[in-house]
XYZ file of C-alpha atoms in Angstrom:
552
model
C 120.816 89.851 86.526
C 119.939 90.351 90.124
C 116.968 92.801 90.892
C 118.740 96.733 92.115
C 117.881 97.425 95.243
C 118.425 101.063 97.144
C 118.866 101.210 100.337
C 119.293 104.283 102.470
C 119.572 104.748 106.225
C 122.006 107.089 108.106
C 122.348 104.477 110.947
C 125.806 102.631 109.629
C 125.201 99.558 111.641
C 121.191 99.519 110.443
C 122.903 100.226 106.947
C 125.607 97.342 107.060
C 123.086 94.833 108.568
C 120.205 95.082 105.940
C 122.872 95.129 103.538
C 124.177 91.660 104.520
C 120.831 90.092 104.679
C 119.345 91.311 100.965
C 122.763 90.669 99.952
C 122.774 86.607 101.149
C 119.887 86.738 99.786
C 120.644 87.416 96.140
C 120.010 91.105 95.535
C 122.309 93.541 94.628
C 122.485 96.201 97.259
C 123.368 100.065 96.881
C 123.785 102.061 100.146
C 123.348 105.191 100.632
C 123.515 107.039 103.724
C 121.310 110.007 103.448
C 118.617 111.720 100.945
C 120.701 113.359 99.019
C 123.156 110.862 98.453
C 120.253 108.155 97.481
C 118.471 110.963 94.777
C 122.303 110.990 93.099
C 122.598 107.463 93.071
C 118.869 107.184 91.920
C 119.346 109.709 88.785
C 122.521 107.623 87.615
C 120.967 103.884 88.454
C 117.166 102.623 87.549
C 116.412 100.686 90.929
C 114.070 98.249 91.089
C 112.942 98.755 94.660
C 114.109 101.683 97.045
C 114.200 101.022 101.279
C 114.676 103.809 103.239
C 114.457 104.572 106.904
C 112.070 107.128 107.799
C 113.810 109.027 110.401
C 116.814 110.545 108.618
C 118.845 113.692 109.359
C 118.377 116.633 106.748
C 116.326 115.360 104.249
C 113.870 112.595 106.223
C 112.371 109.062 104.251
C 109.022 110.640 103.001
C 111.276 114.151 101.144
C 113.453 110.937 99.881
C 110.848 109.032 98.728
C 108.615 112.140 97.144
C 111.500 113.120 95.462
C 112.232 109.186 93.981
C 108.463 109.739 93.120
C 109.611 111.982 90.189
C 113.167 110.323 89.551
C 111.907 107.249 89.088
C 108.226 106.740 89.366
C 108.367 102.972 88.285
C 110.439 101.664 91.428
C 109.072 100.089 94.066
C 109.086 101.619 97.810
C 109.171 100.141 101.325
C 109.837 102.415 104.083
C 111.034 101.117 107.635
C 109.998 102.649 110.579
C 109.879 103.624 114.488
C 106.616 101.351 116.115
C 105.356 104.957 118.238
C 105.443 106.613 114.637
C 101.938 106.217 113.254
C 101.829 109.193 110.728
C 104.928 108.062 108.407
C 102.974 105.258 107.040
C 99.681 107.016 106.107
C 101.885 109.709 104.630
C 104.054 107.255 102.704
C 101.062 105.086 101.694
C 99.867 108.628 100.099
C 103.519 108.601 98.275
C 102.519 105.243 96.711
C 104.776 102.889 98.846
C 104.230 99.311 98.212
C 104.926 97.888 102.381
C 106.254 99.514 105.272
C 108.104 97.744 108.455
C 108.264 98.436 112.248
C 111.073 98.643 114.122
C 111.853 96.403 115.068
C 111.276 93.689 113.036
C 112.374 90.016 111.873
C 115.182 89.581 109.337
C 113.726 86.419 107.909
C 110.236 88.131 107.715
C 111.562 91.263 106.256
C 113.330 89.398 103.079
C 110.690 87.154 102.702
C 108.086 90.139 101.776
C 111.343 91.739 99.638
C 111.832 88.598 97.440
C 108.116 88.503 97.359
C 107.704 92.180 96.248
C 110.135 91.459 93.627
C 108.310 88.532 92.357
C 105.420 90.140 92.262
C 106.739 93.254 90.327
C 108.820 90.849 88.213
C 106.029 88.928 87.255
C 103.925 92.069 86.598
C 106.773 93.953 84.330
C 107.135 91.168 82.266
C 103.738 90.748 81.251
C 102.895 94.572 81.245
C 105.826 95.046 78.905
C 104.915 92.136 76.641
C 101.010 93.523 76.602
C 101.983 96.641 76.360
C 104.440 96.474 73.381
C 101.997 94.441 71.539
C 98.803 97.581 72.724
C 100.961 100.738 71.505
C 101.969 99.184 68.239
C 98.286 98.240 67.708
C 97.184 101.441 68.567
C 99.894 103.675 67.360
C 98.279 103.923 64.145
C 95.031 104.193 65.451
C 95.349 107.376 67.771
C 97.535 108.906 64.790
C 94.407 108.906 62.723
C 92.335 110.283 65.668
C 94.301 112.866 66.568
C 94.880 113.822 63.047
C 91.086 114.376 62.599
C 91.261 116.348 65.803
C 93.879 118.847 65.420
C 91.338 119.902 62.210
C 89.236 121.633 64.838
C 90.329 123.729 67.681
C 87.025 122.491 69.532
C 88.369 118.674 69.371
C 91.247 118.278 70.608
C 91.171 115.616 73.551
C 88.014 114.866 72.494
C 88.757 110.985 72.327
C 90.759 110.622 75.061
C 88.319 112.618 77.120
C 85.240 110.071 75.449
C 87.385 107.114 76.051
C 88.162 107.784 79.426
C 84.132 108.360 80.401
C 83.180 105.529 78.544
C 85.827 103.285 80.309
C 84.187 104.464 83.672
C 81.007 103.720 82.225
C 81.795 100.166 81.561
C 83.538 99.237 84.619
C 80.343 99.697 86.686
C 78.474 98.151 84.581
C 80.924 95.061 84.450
C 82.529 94.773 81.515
C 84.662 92.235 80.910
C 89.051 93.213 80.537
C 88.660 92.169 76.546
C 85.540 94.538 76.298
C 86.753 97.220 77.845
C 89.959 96.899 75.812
C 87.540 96.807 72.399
C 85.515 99.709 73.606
C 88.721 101.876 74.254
C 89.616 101.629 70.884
C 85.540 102.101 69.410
C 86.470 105.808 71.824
C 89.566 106.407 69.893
C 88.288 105.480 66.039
C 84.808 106.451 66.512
C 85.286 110.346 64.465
C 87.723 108.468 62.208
C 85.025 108.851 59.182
C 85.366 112.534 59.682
C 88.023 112.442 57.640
C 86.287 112.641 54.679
C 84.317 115.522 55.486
C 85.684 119.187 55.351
C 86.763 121.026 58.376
C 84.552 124.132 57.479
C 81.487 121.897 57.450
C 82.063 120.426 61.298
C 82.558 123.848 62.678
C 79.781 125.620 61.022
C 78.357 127.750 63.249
C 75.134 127.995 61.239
C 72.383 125.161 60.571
C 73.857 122.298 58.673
C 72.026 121.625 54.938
C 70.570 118.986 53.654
C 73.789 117.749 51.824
C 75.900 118.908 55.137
C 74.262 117.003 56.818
C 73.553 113.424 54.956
C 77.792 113.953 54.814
C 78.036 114.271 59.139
C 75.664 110.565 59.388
C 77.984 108.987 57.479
C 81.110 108.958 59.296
C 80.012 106.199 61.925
C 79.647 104.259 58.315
C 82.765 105.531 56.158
C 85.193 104.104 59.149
C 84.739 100.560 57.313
C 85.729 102.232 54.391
C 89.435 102.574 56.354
C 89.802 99.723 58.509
C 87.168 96.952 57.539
C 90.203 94.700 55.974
C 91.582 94.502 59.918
C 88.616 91.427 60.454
C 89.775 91.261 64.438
C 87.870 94.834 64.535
C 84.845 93.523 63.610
C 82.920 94.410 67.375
C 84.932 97.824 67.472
C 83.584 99.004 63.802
C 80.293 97.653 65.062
C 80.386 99.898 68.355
C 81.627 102.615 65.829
C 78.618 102.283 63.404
C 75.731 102.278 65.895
C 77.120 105.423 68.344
C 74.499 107.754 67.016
C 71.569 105.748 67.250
C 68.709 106.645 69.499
C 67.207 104.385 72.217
C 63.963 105.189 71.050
C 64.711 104.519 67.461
C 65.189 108.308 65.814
C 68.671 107.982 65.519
C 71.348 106.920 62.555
C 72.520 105.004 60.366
C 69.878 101.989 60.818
C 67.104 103.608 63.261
C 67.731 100.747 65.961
C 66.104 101.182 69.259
C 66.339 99.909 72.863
C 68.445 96.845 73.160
C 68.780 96.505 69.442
C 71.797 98.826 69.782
C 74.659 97.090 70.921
C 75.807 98.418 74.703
C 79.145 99.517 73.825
C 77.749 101.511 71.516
C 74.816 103.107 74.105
C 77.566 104.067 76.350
C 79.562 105.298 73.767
C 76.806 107.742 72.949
C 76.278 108.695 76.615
C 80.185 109.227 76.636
C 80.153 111.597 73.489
C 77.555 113.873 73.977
C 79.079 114.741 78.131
C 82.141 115.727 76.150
C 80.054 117.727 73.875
C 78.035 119.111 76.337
C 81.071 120.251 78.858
C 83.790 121.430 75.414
C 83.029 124.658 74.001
C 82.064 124.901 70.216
C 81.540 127.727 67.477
C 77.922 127.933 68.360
C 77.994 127.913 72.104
C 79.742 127.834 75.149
C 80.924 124.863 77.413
C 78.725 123.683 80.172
C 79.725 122.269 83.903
C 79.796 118.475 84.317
C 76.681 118.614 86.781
C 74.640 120.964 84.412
C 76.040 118.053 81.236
C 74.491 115.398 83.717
C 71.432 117.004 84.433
C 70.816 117.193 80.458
C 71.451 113.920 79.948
C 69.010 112.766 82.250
C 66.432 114.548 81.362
C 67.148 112.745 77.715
C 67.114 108.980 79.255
C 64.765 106.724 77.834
C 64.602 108.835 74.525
C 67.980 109.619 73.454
C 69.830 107.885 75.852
C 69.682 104.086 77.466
C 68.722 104.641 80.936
C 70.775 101.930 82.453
C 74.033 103.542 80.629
C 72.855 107.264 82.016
C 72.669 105.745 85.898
C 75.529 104.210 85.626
C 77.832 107.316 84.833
C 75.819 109.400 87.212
C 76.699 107.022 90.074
C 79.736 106.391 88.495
C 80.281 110.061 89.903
C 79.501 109.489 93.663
C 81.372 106.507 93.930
C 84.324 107.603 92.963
C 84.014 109.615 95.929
C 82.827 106.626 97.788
C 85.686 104.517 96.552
C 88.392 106.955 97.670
C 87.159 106.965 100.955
C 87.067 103.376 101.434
C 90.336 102.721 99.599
C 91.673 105.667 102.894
C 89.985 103.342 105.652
C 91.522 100.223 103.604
C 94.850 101.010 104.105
C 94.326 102.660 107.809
C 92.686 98.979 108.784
C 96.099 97.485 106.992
C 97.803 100.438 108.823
C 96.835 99.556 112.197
C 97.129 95.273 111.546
C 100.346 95.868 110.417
C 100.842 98.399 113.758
C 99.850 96.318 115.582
C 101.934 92.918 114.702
C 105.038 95.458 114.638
C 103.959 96.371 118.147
C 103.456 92.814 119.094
C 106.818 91.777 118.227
C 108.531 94.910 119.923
C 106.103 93.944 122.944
C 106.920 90.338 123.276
C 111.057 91.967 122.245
C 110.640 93.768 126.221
C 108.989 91.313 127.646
C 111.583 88.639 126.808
C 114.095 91.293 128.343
C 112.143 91.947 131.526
C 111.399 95.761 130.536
C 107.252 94.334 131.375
C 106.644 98.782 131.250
C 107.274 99.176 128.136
C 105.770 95.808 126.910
C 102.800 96.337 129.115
C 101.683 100.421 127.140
C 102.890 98.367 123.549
C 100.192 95.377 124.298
C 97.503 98.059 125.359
C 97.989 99.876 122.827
C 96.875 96.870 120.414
C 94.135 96.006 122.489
C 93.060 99.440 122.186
C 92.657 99.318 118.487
C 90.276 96.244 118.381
C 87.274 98.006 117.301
C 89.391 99.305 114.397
C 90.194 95.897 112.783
C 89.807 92.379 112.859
C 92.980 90.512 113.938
C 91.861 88.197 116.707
C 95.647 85.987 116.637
C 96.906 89.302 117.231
C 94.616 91.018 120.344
C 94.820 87.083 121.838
C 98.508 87.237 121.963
C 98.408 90.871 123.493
C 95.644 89.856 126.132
C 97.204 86.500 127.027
C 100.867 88.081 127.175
C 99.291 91.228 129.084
C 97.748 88.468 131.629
C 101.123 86.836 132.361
C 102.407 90.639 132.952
C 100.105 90.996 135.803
C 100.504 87.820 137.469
C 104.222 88.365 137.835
C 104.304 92.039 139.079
C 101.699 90.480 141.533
C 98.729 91.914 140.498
C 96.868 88.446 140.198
C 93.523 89.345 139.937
C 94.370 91.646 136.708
C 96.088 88.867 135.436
C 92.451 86.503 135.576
C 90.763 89.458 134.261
C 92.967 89.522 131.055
C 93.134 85.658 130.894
C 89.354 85.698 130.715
C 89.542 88.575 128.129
C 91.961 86.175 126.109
C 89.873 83.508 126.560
C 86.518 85.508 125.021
C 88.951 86.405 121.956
C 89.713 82.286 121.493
C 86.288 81.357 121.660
C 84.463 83.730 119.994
C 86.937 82.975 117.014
C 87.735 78.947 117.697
C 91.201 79.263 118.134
C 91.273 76.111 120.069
C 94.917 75.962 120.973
C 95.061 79.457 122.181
C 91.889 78.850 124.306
C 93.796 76.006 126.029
C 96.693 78.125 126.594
C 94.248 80.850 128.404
C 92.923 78.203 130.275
C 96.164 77.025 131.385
C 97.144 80.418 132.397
C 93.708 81.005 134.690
C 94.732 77.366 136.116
C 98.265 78.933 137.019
C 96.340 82.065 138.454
C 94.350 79.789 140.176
C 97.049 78.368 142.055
C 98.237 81.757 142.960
C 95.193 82.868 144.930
C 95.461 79.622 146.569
C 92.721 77.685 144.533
C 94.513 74.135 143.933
C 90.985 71.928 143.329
C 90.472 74.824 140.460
C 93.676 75.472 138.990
C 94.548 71.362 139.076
C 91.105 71.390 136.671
C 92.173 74.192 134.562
C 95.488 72.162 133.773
C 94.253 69.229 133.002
C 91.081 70.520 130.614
C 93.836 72.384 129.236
C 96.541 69.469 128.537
C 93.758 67.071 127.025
C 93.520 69.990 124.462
C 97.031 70.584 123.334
C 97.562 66.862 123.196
C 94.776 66.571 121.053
C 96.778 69.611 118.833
C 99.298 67.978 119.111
C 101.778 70.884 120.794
C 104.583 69.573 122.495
C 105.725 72.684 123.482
C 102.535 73.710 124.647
C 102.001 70.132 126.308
C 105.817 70.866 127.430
C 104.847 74.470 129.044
C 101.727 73.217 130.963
C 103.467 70.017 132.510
C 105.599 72.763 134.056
C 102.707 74.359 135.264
C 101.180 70.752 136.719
C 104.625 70.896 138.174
C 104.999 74.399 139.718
C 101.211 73.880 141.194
C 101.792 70.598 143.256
C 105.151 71.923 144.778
C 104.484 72.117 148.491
C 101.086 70.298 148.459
C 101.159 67.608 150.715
C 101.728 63.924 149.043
C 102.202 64.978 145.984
C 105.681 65.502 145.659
C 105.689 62.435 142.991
C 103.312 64.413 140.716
C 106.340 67.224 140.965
C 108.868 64.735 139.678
C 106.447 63.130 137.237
C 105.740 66.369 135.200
C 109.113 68.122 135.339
C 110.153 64.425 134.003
C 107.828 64.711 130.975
C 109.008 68.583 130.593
C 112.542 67.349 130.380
C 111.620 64.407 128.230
C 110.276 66.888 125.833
C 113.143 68.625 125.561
C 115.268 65.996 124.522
C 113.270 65.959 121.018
C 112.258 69.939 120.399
C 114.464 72.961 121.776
C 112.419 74.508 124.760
C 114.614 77.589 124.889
C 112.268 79.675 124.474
C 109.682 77.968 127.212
C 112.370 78.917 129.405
C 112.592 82.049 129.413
C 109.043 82.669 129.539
C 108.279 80.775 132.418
C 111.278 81.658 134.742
C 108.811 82.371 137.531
C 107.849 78.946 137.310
C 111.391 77.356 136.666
C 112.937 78.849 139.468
C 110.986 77.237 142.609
C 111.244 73.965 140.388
C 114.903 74.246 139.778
C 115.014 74.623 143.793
C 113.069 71.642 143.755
C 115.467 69.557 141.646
C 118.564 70.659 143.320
C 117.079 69.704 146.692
C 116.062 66.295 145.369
C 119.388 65.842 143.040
C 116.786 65.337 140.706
C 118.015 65.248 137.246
C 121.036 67.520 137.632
C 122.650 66.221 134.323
C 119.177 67.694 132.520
C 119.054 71.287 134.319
C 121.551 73.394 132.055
C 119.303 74.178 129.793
C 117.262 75.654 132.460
C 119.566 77.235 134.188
C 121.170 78.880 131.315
C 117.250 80.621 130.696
C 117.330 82.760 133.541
C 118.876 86.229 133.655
C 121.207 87.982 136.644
C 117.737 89.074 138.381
C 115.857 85.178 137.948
C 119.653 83.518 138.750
C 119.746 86.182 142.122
C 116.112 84.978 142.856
C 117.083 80.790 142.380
C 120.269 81.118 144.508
C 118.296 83.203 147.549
C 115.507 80.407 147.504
C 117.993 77.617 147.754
C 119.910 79.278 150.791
C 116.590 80.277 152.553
C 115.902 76.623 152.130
C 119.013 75.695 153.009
C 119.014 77.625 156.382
C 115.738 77.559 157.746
C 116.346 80.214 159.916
C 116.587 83.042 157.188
C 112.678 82.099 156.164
């Protein structure tokens, strides 16, 4: 059965599109075209993952998605948004979505990171519900037992889970192992299971236990055995179990070990008991606050308590503080890489368009956030494309100034290829401010590089360049030829479409070139077909000022 898959946006053509694609590729889709109409669906079908736009009419992505929180808190979540829209994803990343998209984005990219998702989750349920079905029906019986003991006293109720879940935090700082902490969970849940031997009026005496009242209370780490010492694969947890009350400095029952002697589980256990003591009420006193518990079992370290175990839980405090923050400037640094390749691709989307104004504020706007992330790729692209910006609205030295920023980014991170294509670009500068000796050295470092990659388009892209830089110098019309040759040569074995349109500055004074010549006219229509109404309007104005002299 193919994985359910929810998908809500109240744009009909957004709708019908992403419904196509997930559909070709294997899911089964459910549309819905609002909030309210996805909650319905969602409380009548268990989806596996739920999609929804974020800008909605009436009830937006985030109510949706809060409100699938509760429906069906097992689904997985990817909202799709607007690039400018930088809240939605922090506030859906505190909803507990798994990815979020910018607008817009690839279609091949997008279902990639769906059918991954889905893996991933598929991989995940399959093995949670296999370990999991195998955990409750091993500790079914187990927390029956517990809890039976415990709803004996009004004072104990919780008290395992409450022990288990300190001691868990315990042993996670101080490493424990998945298997260990597993073992020690259960040590929380049996350790009062002895208790059940012992009458409820004696553990909620108020008064001082006697003699005999007491000899009963150290045996119940001991009398578990009694219950469960036939179950052999609980050999470590009855162990934990039996040493709990022992003191590090050797006072404490049933065997008076001391120090290391005491098996760690069963130190932390311990530590893990008497906080829950200390911060529950009783018959004889009342509860105490969790700094006030932690102050007391400080002062008992080294004596009562092992003083590894006792730092551990008290830093165990301030890092959970700690880790919340840096799990908040996790996901803003994934936040703003993620930003910024959406804002890349709707950058490079205008630029390929001509709309250089818009493209121009998206690629600032990612080189603004460098000192927020690491994503050199991603600032080299912005600074390189930003460069070519400048050069053709004129502004050429801009355009060296961002070429040399582009270059710092390839260098300081040895992104070899993109160096040579910064260097390429300051060679084509070059040429503008009327630099040949400089920018004909720029090209050629340049092409020795991305032959050496191996880049034919790149190779392809910089012969053009070669080309566009020897038009009009004298005698070296044959170089002209020679490298829009090898350009067209290229693209006889790899599609240079896309070349083509970003280099229409350059093609059109070499397209002038070839028609002039009747140089390869069979080759151009590739070319030609690259440039838009305003690059075609620019081509046929050069060829008639060339044509009549006296319109130059």
């Amino acid at each position: 059965m193919s994985e359910q898959i929810l998908l809500i946006d109240d744009d009909p053509l957004m709708l019908k599109v992403l419904e196509k694609v997930l559909t070709k590729a294997g899911f089964s889709v459910t549309c819905a075209k609002d909030g309210h109409e996805a909650i319905q669906k969602a409380r009548e079908t268990l989806f596996d993952l739920v999609i929804s736009d974020v800008k909605m009419a009436g009830m937006d992505g985030l109510e949706t998605l809060a409100e699938m929180n509760r429906i069906a808190p097992d689904s997985k979540k990817i909202i799709i948004t607007g690039y400018a829209n930088q809240d939605a994803p922090v506030k859906a990343i505190k909803l507990g979505v798994d990815d979020y998209f910018f607008k817009p984005f690839d279609a091949r990219e997008f279902v990639r990171s769906v059918q991954a998702s889905m893996e991933k989750y598929r991989i995940s349920r399959e093995r949670d519900q296999a370990l999991q079905y195998i955990r409750d029906a091993y500790l079914a019986a187990i927390k029956s037992l517990a809890l039976a003991i415990e709803k004996r006293s009004p004072y104990k109720e919780g008290h395992s889970a409450r022990v288990a879940a300190n001691a868990l935090r315990i042993a996670k700082k101080m490493g424990f192992s998945r298997k260990r902490l597993d073992e020690l969970e259960l040590a929380c849940h049996l350790h009062d299971l002895g208790e059940v031997e012992i009458k409820s009026e004696i553990l909620d005496k108020p008064d001082v236990l006697t003699k005999e009242e007491w000899a009963q209370v150290r045996e119940h780490p001991v009398s578990v055995r009694n219950t469960l010492g036939a179950l052999t694969d609980l050999s470590s947890v009855l162990t934990t179990i039996r040493h709990h009350h022992e003191r590090y400095d050797g006072t404490g029952y049933p065997d008076r070990l001391a120090g290391d002697k005491i098996p760690l589980p069963s130190r932390i256990l311990h530590v893990a008991e008497a906080f829950d003591a200390l911060t529950s009420s009783r018959p004889h006193r009342e509860s105490r606050e969790p700094q006030e518990a932690l102050s007391v079992l400080n002062e008992e370290a080294g004596t009562q308590f092992d003083p590894e175990v006792i730092e551990a839980f008290i830093s165990s405090f301030g890092e959970e503080e700690d880790r919340a923050q840096e799990s908040v400037q996790d996901l803003l640094s994934d936040l703003a890489r993620k930003s910024s390749r959406g804002l890349l691709h709707l950058a490079r989307t205008c630029f390929s368009v001509g709309d250089r104004e818009t493209a121009s504020k998206a690629y600032q706007e990612i080189l603004d956030a460098r000192e927020r992330m690491d994503d050199p790729d991603t600032f080299f692209l912005a600074a390189h494309d930003l460069s070519r910006i400048f050069w053709i609205s004129g502004n050429v030295t801009k355009a060296v100034e961002m070429a040399a920023s582009a270059l710092d980014i390839a260098r300081k991170n040895q992104l070899v290829l993109q160096e040579a294509k910064a260097v390429a670009s300051l060679g084509l500068f070059n040429h503008t401010l009327g630099k040949p000796a400089q920018a004909e050295e720029l090209l050629l470092q340049a092409m020795a590089t991305v032959r050496n990659c191996q880049d034919v388009f790149e190779e392809a892209g910089i012969h053009l360049y070669l080309a566009y830089a020897y038009l009009g110098q004298e005698g070296k019309t044959s170089r002209v030829r020679d490298h829009l040759d090898s350009t067209l040569g290229i693209s006889r074995l790899t599609n240079l479409g896309e070349l083509y349109l970003r280099e229409r500055k350059v093609l059109i004074p070499l397209l002038a070139f070839a028609f002039r010549e009747s140089f390869h006219l069979d080759s151009l229509g590739p070319l030609i077909s690259s440039l838009d109404k305003e690059s075609l309007q620019a081509l046929l104005t050069l060829m008639g000022n060339e044509t009549h002299p006296a319109r130059r």
